[in-house]
mmCIF file of C-alpha atoms and ligand atoms in Angstrom:
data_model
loop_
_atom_site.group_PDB
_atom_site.id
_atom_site.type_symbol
_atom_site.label_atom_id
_atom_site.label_comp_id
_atom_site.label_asym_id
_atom_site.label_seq_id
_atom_site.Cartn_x
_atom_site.Cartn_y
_atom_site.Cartn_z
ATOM 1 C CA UNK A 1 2.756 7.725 -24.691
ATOM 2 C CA UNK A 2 1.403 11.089 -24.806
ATOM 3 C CA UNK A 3 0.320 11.015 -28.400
ATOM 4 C CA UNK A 4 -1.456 7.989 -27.858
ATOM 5 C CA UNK A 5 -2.869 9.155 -24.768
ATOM 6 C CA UNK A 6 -4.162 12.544 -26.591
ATOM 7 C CA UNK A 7 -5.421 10.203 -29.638
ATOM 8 C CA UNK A 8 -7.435 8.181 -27.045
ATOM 9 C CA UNK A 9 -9.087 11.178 -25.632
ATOM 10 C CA UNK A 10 -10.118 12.678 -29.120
ATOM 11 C CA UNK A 11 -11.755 9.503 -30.172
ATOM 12 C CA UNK A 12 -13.007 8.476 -26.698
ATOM 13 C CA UNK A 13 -10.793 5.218 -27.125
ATOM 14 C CA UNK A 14 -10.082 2.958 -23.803
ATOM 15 C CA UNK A 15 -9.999 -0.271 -25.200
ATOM 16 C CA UNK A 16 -6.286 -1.036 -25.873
ATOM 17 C CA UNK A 17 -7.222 -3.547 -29.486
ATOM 18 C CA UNK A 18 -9.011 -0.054 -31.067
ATOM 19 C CA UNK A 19 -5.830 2.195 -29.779
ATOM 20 C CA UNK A 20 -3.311 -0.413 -31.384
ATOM 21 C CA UNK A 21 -5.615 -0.657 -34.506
ATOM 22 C CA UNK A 22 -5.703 3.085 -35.072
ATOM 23 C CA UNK A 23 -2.533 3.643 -34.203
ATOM 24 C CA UNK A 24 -0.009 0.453 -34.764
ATOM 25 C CA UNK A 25 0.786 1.103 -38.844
ATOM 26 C CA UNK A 26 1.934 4.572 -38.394
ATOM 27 C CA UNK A 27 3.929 4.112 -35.265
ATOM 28 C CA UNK A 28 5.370 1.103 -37.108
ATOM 29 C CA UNK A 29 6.118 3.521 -40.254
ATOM 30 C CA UNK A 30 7.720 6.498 -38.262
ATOM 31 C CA UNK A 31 9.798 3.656 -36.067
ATOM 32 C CA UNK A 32 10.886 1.136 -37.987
ATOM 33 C CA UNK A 33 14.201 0.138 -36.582
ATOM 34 C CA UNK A 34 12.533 -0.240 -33.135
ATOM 35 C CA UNK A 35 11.247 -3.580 -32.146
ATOM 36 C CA UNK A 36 7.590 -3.517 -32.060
ATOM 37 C CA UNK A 37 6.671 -4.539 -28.796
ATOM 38 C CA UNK A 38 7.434 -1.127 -27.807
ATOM 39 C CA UNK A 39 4.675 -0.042 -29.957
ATOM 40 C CA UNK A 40 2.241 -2.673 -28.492
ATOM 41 C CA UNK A 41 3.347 -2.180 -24.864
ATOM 42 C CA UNK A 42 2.756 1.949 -25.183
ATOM 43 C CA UNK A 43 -0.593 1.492 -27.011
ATOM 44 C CA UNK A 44 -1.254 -1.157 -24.021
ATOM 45 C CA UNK A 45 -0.811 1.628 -21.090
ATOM 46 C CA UNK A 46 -2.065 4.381 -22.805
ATOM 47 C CA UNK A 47 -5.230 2.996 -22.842
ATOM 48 C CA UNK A 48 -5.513 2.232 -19.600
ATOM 49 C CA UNK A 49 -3.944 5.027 -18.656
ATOM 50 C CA UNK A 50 -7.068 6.876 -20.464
ATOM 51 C CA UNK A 51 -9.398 4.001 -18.859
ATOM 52 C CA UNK A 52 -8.427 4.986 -15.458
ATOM 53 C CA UNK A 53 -8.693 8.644 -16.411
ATOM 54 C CA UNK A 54 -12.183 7.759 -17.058
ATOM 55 C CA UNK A 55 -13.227 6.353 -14.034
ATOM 56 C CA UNK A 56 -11.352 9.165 -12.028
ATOM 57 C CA UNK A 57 -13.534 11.397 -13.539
ATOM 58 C CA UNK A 58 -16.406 9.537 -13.003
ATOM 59 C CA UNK A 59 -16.267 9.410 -9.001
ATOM 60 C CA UNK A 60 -15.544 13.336 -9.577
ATOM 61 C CA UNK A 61 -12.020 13.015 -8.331
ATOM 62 C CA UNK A 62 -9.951 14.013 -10.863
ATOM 63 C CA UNK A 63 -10.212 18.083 -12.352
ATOM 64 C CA UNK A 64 -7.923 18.192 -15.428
ATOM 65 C CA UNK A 65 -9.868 17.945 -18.609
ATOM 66 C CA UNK A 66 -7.458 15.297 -20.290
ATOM 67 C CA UNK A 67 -4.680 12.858 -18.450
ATOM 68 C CA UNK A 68 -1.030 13.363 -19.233
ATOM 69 C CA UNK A 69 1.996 10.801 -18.788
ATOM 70 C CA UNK A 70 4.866 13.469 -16.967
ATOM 71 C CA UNK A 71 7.398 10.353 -15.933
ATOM 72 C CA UNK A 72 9.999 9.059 -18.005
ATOM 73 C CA UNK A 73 9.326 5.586 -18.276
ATOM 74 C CA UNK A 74 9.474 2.975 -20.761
ATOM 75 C CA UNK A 75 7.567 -0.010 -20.551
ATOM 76 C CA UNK A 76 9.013 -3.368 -21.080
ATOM 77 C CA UNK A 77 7.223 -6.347 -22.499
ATOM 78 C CA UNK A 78 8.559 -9.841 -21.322
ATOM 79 C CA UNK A 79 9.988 -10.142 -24.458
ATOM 80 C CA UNK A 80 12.309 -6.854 -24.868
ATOM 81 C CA UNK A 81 14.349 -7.939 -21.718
ATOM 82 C CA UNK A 82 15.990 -10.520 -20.244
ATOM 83 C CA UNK A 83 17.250 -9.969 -16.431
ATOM 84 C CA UNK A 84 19.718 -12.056 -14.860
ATOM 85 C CA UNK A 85 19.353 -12.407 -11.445
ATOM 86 C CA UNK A 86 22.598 -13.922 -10.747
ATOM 87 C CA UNK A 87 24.775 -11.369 -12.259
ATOM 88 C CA UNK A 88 22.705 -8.505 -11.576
ATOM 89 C CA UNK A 89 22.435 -7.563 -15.394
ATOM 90 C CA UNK A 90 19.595 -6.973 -17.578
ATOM 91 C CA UNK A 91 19.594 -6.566 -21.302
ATOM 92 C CA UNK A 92 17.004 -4.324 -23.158
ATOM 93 C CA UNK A 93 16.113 -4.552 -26.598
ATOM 94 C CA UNK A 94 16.880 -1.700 -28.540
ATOM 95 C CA UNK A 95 17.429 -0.094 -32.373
ATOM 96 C CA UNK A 96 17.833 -2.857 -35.536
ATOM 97 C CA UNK A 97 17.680 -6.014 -33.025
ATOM 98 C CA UNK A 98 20.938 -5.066 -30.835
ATOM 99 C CA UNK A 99 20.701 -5.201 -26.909
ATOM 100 C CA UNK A 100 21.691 -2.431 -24.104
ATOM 101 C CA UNK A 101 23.049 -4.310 -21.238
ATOM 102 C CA UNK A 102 22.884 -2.189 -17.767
ATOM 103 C CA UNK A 103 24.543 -3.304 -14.290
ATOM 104 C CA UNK A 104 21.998 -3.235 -11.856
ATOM 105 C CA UNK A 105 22.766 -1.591 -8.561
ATOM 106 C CA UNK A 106 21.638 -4.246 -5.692
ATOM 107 C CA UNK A 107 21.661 -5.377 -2.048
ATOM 108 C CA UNK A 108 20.770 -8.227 0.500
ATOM 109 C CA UNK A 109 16.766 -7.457 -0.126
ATOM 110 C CA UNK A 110 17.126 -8.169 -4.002
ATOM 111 C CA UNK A 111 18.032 -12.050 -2.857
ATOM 112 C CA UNK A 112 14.393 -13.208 -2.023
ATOM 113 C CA UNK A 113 12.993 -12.500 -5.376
ATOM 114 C CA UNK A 114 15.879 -14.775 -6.994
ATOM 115 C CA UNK A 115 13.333 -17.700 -6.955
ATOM 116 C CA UNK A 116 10.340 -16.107 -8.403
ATOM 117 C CA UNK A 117 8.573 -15.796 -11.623
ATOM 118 C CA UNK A 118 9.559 -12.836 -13.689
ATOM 119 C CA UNK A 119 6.881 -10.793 -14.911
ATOM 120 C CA UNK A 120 6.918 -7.494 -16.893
ATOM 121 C CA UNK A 121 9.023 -4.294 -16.035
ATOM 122 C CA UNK A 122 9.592 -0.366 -16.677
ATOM 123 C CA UNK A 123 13.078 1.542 -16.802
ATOM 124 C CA UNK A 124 12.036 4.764 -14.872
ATOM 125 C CA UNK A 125 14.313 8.108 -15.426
ATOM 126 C CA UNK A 126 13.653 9.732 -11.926
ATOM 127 C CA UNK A 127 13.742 13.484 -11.282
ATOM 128 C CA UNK A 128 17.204 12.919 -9.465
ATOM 129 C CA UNK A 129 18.307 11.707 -12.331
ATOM 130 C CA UNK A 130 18.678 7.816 -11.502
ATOM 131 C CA UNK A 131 17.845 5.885 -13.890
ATOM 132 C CA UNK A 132 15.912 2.303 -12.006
ATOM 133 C CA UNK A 133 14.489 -0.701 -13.194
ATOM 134 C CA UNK A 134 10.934 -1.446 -11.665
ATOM 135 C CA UNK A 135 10.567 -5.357 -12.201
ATOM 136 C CA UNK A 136 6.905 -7.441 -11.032
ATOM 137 C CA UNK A 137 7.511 -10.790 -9.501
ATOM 138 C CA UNK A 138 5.427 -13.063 -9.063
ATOM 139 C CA UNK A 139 5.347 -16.063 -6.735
ATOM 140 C CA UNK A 140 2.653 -18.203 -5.155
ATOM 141 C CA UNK A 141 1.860 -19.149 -1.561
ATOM 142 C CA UNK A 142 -0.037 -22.163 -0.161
ATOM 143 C CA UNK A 143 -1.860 -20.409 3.132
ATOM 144 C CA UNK A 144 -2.738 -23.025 6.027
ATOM 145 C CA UNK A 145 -6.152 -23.051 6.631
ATOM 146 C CA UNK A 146 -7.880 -21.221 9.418
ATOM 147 C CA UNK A 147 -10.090 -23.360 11.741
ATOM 148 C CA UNK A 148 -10.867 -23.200 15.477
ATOM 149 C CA UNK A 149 -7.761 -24.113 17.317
ATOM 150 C CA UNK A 150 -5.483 -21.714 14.960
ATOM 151 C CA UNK A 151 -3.447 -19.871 17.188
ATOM 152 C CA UNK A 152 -4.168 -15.606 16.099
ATOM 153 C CA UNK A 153 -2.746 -12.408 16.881
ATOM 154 C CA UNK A 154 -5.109 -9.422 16.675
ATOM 155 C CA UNK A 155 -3.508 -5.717 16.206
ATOM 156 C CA UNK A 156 -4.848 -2.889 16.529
ATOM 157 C CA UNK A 157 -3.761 0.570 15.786
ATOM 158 C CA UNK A 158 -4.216 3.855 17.229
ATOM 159 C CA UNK A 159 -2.527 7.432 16.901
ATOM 160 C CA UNK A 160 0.639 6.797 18.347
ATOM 161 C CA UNK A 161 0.752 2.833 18.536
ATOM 162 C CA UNK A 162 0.289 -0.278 17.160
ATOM 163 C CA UNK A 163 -0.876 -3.366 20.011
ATOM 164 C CA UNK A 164 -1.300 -6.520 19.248
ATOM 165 C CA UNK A 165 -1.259 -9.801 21.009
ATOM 166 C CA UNK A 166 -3.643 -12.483 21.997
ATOM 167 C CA UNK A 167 -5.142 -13.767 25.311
ATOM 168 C CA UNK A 168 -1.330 -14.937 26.139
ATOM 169 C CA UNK A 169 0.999 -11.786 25.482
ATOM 170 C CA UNK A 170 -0.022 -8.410 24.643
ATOM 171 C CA UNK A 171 2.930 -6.146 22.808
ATOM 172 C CA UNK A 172 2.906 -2.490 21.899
ATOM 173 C CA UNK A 173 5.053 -0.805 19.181
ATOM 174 C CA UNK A 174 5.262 2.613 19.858
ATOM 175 C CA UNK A 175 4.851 4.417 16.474
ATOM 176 C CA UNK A 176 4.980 8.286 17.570
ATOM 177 C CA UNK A 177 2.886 8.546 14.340
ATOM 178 C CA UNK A 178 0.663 11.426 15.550
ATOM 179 C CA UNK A 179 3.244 13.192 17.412
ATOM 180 C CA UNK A 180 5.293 12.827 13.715
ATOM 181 C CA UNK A 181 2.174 14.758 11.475
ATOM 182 C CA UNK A 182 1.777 17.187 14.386
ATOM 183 C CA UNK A 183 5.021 18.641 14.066
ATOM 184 C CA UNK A 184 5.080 17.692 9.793
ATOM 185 C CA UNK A 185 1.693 19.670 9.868
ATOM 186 C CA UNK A 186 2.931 22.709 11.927
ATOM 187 C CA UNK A 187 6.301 22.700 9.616
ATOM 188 C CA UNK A 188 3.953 23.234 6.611
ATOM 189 C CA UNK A 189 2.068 25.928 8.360
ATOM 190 C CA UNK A 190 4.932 27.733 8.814
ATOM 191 C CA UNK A 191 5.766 27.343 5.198
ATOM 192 C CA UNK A 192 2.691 28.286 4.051
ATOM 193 C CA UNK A 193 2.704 31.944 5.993
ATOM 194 C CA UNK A 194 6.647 32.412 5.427
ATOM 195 C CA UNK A 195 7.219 31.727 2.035
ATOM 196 C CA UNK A 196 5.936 34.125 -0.967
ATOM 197 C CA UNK A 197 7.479 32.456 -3.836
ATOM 198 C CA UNK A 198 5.080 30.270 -5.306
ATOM 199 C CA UNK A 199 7.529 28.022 -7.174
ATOM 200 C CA UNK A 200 9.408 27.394 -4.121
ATOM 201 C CA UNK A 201 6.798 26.669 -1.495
ATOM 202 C CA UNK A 202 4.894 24.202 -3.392
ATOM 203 C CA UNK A 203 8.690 22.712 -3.944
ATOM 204 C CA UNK A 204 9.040 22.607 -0.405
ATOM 205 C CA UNK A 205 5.709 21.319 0.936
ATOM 206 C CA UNK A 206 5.714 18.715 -1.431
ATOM 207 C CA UNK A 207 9.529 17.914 -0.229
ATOM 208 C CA UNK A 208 8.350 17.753 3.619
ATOM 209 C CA UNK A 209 4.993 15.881 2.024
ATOM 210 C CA UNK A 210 6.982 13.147 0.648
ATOM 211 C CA UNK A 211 9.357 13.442 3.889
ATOM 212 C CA UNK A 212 6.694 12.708 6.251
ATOM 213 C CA UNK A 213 5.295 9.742 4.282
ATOM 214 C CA UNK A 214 8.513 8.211 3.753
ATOM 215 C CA UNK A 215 8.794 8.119 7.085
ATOM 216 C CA UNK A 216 5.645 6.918 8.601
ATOM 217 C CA UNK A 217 5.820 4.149 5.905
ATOM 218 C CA UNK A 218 9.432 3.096 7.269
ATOM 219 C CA UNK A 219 7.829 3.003 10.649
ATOM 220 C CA UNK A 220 5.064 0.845 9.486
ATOM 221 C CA UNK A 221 7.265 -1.761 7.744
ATOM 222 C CA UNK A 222 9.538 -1.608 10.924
ATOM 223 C CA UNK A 223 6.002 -2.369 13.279
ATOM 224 C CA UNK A 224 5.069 -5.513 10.736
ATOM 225 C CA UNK A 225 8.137 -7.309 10.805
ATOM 226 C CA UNK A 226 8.241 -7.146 14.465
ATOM 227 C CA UNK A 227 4.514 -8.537 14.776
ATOM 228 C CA UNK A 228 5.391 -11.491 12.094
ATOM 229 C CA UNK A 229 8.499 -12.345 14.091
ATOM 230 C CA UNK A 230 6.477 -12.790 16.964
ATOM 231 C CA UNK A 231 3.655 -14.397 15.316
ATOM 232 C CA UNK A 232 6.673 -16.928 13.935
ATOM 233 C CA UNK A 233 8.000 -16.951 17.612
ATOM 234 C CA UNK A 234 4.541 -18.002 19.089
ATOM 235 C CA UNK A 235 3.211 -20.394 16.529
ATOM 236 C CA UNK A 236 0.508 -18.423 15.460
ATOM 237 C CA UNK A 237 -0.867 -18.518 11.726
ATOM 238 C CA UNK A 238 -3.977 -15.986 11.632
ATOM 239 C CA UNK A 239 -3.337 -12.042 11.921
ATOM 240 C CA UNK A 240 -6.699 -10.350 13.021
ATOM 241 C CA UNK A 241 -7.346 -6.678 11.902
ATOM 242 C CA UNK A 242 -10.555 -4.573 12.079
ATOM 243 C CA UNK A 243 -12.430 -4.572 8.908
ATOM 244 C CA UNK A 244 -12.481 -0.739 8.067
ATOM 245 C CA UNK A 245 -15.254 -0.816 5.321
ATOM 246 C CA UNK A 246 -17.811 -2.169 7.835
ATOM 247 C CA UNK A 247 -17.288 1.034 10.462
ATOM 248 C CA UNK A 248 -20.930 1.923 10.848
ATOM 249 C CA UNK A 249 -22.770 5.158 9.952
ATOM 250 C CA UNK A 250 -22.561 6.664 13.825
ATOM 251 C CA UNK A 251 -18.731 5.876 13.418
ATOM 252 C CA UNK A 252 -18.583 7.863 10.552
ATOM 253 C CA UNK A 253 -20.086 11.120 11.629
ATOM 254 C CA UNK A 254 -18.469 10.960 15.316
ATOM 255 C CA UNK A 255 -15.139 10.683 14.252
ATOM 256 C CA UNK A 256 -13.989 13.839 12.190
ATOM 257 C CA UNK A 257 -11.034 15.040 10.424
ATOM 258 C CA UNK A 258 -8.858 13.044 12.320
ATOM 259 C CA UNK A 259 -10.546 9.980 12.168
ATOM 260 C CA UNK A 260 -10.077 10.079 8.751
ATOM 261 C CA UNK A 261 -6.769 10.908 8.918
ATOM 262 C CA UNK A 262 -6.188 7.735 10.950
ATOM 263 C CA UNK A 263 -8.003 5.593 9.279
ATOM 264 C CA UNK A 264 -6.438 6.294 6.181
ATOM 265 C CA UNK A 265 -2.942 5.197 8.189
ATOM 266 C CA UNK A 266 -4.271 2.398 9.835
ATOM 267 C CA UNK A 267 -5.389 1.171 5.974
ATOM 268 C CA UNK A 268 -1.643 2.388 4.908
ATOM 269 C CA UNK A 269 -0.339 -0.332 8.026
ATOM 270 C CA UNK A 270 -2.856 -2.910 6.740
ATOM 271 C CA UNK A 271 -2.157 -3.076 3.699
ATOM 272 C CA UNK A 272 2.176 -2.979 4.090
ATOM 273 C CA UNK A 273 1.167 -6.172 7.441
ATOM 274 C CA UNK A 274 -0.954 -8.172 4.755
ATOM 275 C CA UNK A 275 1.832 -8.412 2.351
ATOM 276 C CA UNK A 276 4.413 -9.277 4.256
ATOM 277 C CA UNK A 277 2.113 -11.836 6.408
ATOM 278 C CA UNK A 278 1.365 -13.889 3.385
ATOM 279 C CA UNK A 279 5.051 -13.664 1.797
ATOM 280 C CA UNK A 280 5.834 -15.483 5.142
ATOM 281 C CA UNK A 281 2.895 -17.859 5.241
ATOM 282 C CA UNK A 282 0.186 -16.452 7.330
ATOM 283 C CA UNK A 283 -3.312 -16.189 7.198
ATOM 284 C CA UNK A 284 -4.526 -12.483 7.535
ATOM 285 C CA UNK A 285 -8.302 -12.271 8.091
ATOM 286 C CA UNK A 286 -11.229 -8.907 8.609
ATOM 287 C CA UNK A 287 -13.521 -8.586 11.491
ATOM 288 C CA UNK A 288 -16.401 -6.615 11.720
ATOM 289 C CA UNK A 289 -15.059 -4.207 14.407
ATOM 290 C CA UNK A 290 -18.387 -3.084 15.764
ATOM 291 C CA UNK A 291 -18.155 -2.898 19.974
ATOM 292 C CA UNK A 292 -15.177 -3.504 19.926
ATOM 293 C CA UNK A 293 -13.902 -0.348 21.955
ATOM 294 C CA UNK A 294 -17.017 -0.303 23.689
ATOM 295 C CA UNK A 295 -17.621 -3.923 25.236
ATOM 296 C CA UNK A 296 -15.553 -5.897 28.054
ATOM 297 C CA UNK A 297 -14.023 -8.842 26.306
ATOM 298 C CA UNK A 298 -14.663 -10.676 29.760
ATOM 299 C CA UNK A 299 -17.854 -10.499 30.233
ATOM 300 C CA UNK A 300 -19.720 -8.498 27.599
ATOM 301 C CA UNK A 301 -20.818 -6.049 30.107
ATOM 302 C CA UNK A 302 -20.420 -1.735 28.903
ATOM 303 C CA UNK A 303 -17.703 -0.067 29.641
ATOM 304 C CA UNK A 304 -17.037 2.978 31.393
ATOM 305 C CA UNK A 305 -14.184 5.270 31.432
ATOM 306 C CA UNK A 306 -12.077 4.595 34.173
ATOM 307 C CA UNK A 307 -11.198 7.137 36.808
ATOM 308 C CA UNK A 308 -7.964 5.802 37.091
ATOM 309 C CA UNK A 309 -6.049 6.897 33.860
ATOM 310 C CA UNK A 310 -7.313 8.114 30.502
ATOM 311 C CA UNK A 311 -6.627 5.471 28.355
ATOM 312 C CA UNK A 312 -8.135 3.267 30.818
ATOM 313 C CA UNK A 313 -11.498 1.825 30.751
ATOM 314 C CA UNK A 314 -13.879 -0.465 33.348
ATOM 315 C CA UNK A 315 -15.926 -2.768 32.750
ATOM 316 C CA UNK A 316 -19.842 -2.000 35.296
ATOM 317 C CA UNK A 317 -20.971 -5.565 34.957
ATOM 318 C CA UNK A 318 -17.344 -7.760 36.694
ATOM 319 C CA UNK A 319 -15.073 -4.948 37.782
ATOM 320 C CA UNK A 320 -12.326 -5.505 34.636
ATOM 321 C CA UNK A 321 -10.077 -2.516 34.192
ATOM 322 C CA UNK A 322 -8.051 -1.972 31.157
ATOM 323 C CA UNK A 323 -6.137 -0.562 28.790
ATOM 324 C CA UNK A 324 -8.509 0.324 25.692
ATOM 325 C CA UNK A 325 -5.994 -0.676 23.083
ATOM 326 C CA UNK A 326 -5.176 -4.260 24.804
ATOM 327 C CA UNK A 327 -9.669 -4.329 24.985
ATOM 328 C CA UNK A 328 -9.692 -3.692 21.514
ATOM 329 C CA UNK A 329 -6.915 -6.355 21.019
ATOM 330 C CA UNK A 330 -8.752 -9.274 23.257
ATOM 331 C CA UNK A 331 -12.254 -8.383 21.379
ATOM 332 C CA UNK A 332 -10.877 -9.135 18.113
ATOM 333 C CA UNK A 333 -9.280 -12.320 19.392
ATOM 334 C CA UNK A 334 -12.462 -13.383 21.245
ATOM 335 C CA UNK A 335 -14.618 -12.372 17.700
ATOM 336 C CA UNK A 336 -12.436 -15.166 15.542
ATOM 337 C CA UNK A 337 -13.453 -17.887 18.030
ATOM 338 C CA UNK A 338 -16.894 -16.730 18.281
ATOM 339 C CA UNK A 339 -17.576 -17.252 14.864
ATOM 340 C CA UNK A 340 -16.477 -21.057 16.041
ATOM 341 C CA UNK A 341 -18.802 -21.457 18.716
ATOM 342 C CA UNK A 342 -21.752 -19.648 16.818
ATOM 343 C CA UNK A 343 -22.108 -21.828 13.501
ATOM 344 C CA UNK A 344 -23.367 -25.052 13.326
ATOM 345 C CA UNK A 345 -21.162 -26.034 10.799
ATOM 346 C CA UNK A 346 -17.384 -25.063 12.002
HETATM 347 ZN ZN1 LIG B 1 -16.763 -7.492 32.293
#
């Protein structure tokens, strides 16, 4: 992989028919017991490894002067495996036409992808030393379509929860998320000032780095199968979520560092909610989010800040006085039938 990749960025190659053109006959020469997928599979990533190294550098994101492949992987075209799903096995083709069998390690979450269409996979050597089979399924889902009497359930996300409901039931799944970087952010700190060894505290944030994600994302999956069940429970077949692309510009400048910070997450959440709504048949659809924090979802009157609490806000026009996470949550709900009411062809 590297020497294509470093052959790619001498001759400014990102196409992957030049790489295997230049490339192919040798590879073939220096490997010829090897079937030659492998050849055609490596040529195949290394370009677009180098393509994407392109673009990075492009948008100015990316510093190194050329890209390099660090994992162990090997890349496995349709045809240099065959996986049985039954018997937890899978075969991989290997020197003069024989085949490496492995036992796959497996559990109760493997079942669900029994039924679905196989598509390409990798056989990853990880740093602690496991060796894992990454495998793409594939499978396709008939969505029911939205119209005006579909039943939704808008969420909405904030530091340290995730509400969602409707105009029927409002939940709230506490998440703690904030509270959890806080104290992953101070742990670094400390780091940072305590250890000298460079070696070692890179090793270390990157340990509490990887810590910290692991476990907001477990938290996140937790929060999304919770809100499916209920959407199952209630008969509901639209999610509603806030459109994060159309935040406008006075958004953008109010909200600093940690606005960004949680909009990242809440795109994280979004992201993990949409997959698993459609695997289970639901429609999952983005609202303009404009107002919504800032209008009563009553009347339309402004609302204040209420004396009463500090997540609580009140409505100056008809007196409503609410929480500002289930407001956000009954805006959202009110914006998918608006859209109903407002065109003149529904
Ligand atoms: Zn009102």
């Amino acid at each position: 992989m590297n020497e294509l990749i470093e052959y790619a960025h001498l001759h400014g190659i990102t196409s992957f028919i030049s790489l295997y053109h230049a490339k192919y006959r040798e590879l073939r020469q220096r490997h010829p017991t090897l079937p030659s997928h492998y050849i055609v599979t490596a040529c195949r990533y290394a370009a677009s490894i180098y393509e994407s190294f392109i673009e990075l550098k492009k948008m100015g994101v990316c510093e190194k002067e050329r890209p390099t492949f660090k994992g162990q992987a090997i890349w496995l075209h349709k045809q240099l495996f065959k996986l049985d799903v039954e018997g937890w096995k899978v075969s991989i083709a290997a020197h003069r036409g024989r085949w490496v069998t492995l036992r796959l390690l497996h559990g109760r979450y493997h079942d669900r992808f029994k039924d679905m269409k196989l598509g390409e996979a990798w056989l990853v050597l990880r740093d602690d030393g496991n060796l894992c089979l990454n495998v793409v399924f594939r499978q396709t889902i008939v969505l029911p379509e939205i119209g005006a009497d579909a039943k939704v359930i808008a969420v909405d996300v904030n530091e340290n929860a995730i509400v969602y409901g409707n105009d029927d039931f409002i939940e709230r799944f506490e998440t703690n998320e904030g509270i959890i970087r806080t104290r992953y952010f101070l742990k670094r700190r400390r780091i940072q000032s305590k250890i000298r060894g460079k070696g070692l505290r890179a090793r270390l944030l990157g340990k509490y780095k990887g810590r910290e994600r692991h476990r907001v994302r477990e938290i996140y999956h937790r929060a999304a199968k919770e809100i499916i069940n209920k959407a199952r429970e209630v008969g509901a077949t639209v999610i509603m979520m806030e459109d994060l692309r159309r935040l406008n510009e006075e958004d953008k400048g109010s909200r600093e560092l940690n606005g960004r910070i949680h909009r990242w997450s809440y795109k994280r959440f979004q992201q993990i909610l949409e997959y698993q709504a459609k695997l289970h048949g639901l429609n999952v659809k983005y609202v303009d989010p404009a107002y919504t924090s800032s209008l009563c979802p009553v009347c339309g009157g402004e609302l204040d800040l209420s004396s009463n609490g500090h997540r609580l806000m009140k409505c100056q026009r008809c007196g409503l006085e609410e929480d500002r996470d289930v407001i956000a949550v009954k805006n959202l709900v009110k914006r998918h039938y608006e859209e109903y009411i407002n065109t003149e062809n529904p």
